[in-house]
Coordinates of N, CA and C in Angstrom, one line a residue:
M54 N 252.3 37.0 -110.4 CA 251.1 37.9 -109.9 C 249.9 37.6 -110.5
K55 N 249.0 37.8 -109.6 CA 247.8 36.9 -110.4 C 246.9 38.0 -111.3
N56 N 246.6 37.7 -112.1 CA 245.8 38.8 -113.1 C 244.6 38.9 -112.6
P57 N 243.8 40.3 -113.4 CA 242.7 40.8 -112.5 C 241.2 39.4 -112.5
D58 N 241.3 38.9 -113.3 CA 240.5 37.8 -113.8 C 240.4 37.2 -112.5
E59 N 241.8 36.3 -112.1 CA 241.8 35.5 -111.0 C 241.6 36.0 -109.8
I60 N 242.0 37.3 -109.5 CA 241.3 37.9 -108.3 C 240.0 37.7 -108.1
K61 N 239.4 38.2 -109.4 CA 238.2 38.4 -109.1 C 237.1 36.9 -109.0
E62 N 238.1 35.9 -109.4 CA 237.5 35.0 -109.0 C 237.7 34.4 -108.0
I63 N 238.6 34.6 -106.9 CA 239.0 34.4 -105.8 C 238.1 35.5 -104.8
K64 N 237.6 36.5 -105.1 CA 236.9 37.3 -104.4 C 235.3 36.9 -104.1
S65 N 235.1 36.2 -105.2 CA 233.7 35.9 -105.3 C 233.7 34.2 -104.8
K66 N 234.0 34.0 -104.3 CA 234.0 33.0 -103.4 C 234.4 33.0 -102.0
L67 N 233.4 32.0 -100.9 CA 233.8 32.4 -99.4 C 235.1 31.8 -99.2
N68 N 235.8 32.3 -98.7 CA 236.6 32.0 -97.6 C 236.6 30.6 -96.5
T69 N 237.8 30.1 -96.1 CA 237.2 29.3 -95.1 C 236.4 29.7 -93.3
S70 N 237.0 30.8 -93.4 CA 236.7 31.6 -92.3 C 235.2 32.0 -92.3
E71 N 234.9 32.1 -93.4 CA 233.4 32.5 -93.7 C 232.6 31.3 -93.9
L72 N 233.0 30.0 -94.4 CA 232.3 28.8 -94.5 C 232.8 28.4 -92.9
A73 N 233.2 29.0 -92.0 CA 233.1 28.2 -91.1 C 232.4 28.8 -89.9
D74 N 232.2 30.5 -90.2 CA 231.1 30.9 -89.5 C 229.8 30.3 -89.9
I75 N 229.5 30.2 -91.3 CA 228.3 29.4 -91.6 C 227.8 28.1 -90.9
Q76 N 229.2 27.2 -91.3 CA 228.8 26.0 -90.3 C 228.4 26.2 -88.8
W77 N 229.0 26.6 -88.0 CA 228.9 27.5 -86.9 C 227.6 27.7 -86.1
L78 N 227.2 28.6 -87.6 CA 225.4 29.3 -87.5 C 224.7 28.0 -87.1
H79 N 225.0 27.3 -88.7 CA 224.0 26.0 -88.7 C 223.8 25.3 -87.6
T80 N 225.2 24.8 -87.1 CA 224.4 23.9 -86.0 C 224.5 24.7 -84.7
E81 N 224.6 26.0 -84.1 CA 224.4 26.8 -83.3 C 222.7 26.9 -83.3
L82 N 222.2 27.2 -84.8 CA 220.8 27.3 -84.8 C 219.6 26.1 -84.4
G83 N 220.9 25.1 -84.9 CA 220.3 23.3 -84.6 C 220.0 23.4 -83.3
N84 N 221.1 23.8 -82.3 CA 220.9 23.1 -81.1 C 220.1 24.5 -80.5
F85 N 219.5 25.6 -80.9 CA 218.8 26.5 -80.3 C 217.9 25.6 -81.0
L86 N 216.8 24.8 -81.6 CA 215.6 24.5 -82.0 C 215.6 23.6 -81.1
D87 N 216.7 22.9 -80.8 CA 216.3 21.6 -79.8 C 216.2 21.5 -78.6
S88 N 216.8 23.3 -77.9 CA 216.3 23.6 -76.8 C 215.1 24.2 -76.7
D89 N 214.1 24.0 -76.2 CA 212.4 24.9 -76.2 C 212.4 25.2 -74.7
G90 N 213.7 25.7 -73.8 CA 213.4 26.5 -72.6 C 214.1 27.8 -73.4
V91 N 213.7 28.9 -71.8 CA 214.2 30.3 -72.5 C 214.8 30.9 -71.3
S92 N 215.9 30.8 -71.8 CA 216.8 31.5 -70.2 C 218.3 32.4 -71.2
S93 N 218.9 32.8 -70.2 CA 219.7 33.9 -70.5 C 220.7 33.2 -71.3
D94 N 221.5 32.3 -70.9 CA 221.9 31.5 -72.0 C 221.6 31.5 -73.4
G95 N 220.8 31.6 -73.5 CA 219.9 31.2 -74.7 C 220.0 32.6 -75.1
L96 N 219.8 33.9 -74.6 CA 219.9 35.1 -75.3 C 221.2 35.4 -75.5
I97 N 222.3 34.9 -74.8 CA 223.4 35.1 -75.2 C 223.8 34.7 -76.6
K98 N 223.5 33.5 -76.7 CA 223.4 32.9 -77.9 C 222.7 33.4 -79.0
L99 N 221.5 33.6 -79.1 CA 221.4 34.4 -79.9 C 222.2 35.8 -80.7
E100 N 222.3 36.2 -79.3 CA 223.5 37.9 -79.6 C 224.5 37.3 -80.5
N101 N 225.0 36.0 -80.0 CA 226.3 35.9 -80.9 C 225.9 35.6 -82.0
M102 N 224.7 34.7 -82.5 CA 224.3 34.6 -83.6 C 224.6 35.6 -84.2
T103 N 223.6 36.3 -84.2 CA 223.0 37.3 -84.8 C 224.4 38.1 -84.8
N104 N 225.3 38.6 -84.5 CA 226.6 39.5 -84.1 C 227.5 38.4 -85.8
T105 N 227.5 37.2 -85.2 CA 228.2 36.5 -86.4 C 227.5 36.8 -87.6
L106 N 226.0 36.3 -87.8 CA 225.5 37.1 -89.0 C 225.8 38.1 -89.5
N107 N 225.7 39.1 -88.7 CA 225.9 40.6 -89.2 C 227.3 40.9 -89.7
N108 N 228.2 40.7 -89.2 CA 229.4 40.2 -89.5 C 229.7 39.9 -91.2
L109 N 229.2 38.8 -91.3 CA 229.2 38.0 -92.5 C 228.6 39.0 -93.1
R110 N 227.2 39.2 -93.1 CA 226.5 39.8 -94.3 C 227.2 41.3 -94.5
R111 N 227.9 42.1 -93.5 CA 228.8 43.4 -93.9 C 230.3 43.0 -94.8
T112 N 230.7 42.0 -94.6 CA 231.8 41.5 -95.5 C 231.2 40.7 -97.2
Y113 N 230.2 40.3 -97.1 CA 229.5 39.4 -97.9 C 229.1 40.7 -98.8
T114 N 228.4 41.9 -97.8 CA 228.1 42.8 -99.0 C 229.2 44.1 -100.1
Q115 N 230.5 44.0 -98.9 CA 231.3 44.6 -99.4 C 232.2 44.4 -100.9
R116 N 231.7 42.9 -100.6 CA 232.8 41.8 -101.5 C 231.6 42.0 -102.9
V117 N 230.6 41.9 -102.7 CA 229.5 42.2 -104.0 C 229.8 43.1 -104.3
I118 N 229.6 44.4 -103.4 CA 229.9 46.0 -104.2 C 231.6 46.2 -105.1
S119 N 232.4 45.4 -104.3 CA 233.9 45.4 -105.0 C 233.6 44.7 -106.4
L120 N 232.4 43.7 -106.6 CA 232.8 42.7 -108.1 C 231.9 43.2 -108.8
M121 N 231.7 44.7 -108.5 CA 230.2 45.3 -109.5 C 230.8 45.9 -110.4

């Protein structure tokens, strides 16, 4: 069983899923910047990126609060 310090250390690092989401956001933003057209596909991509970022922000905020 892990002690409280080990648990706190684990919670204070981004997990692989969160890192993958950040990498995906980075890639999608790069692709979005490369395209200069305005389209419904672009809007869908923006909406997906916004949802992913909001989910990441929520879990990150919860983790910060739990570490306090």
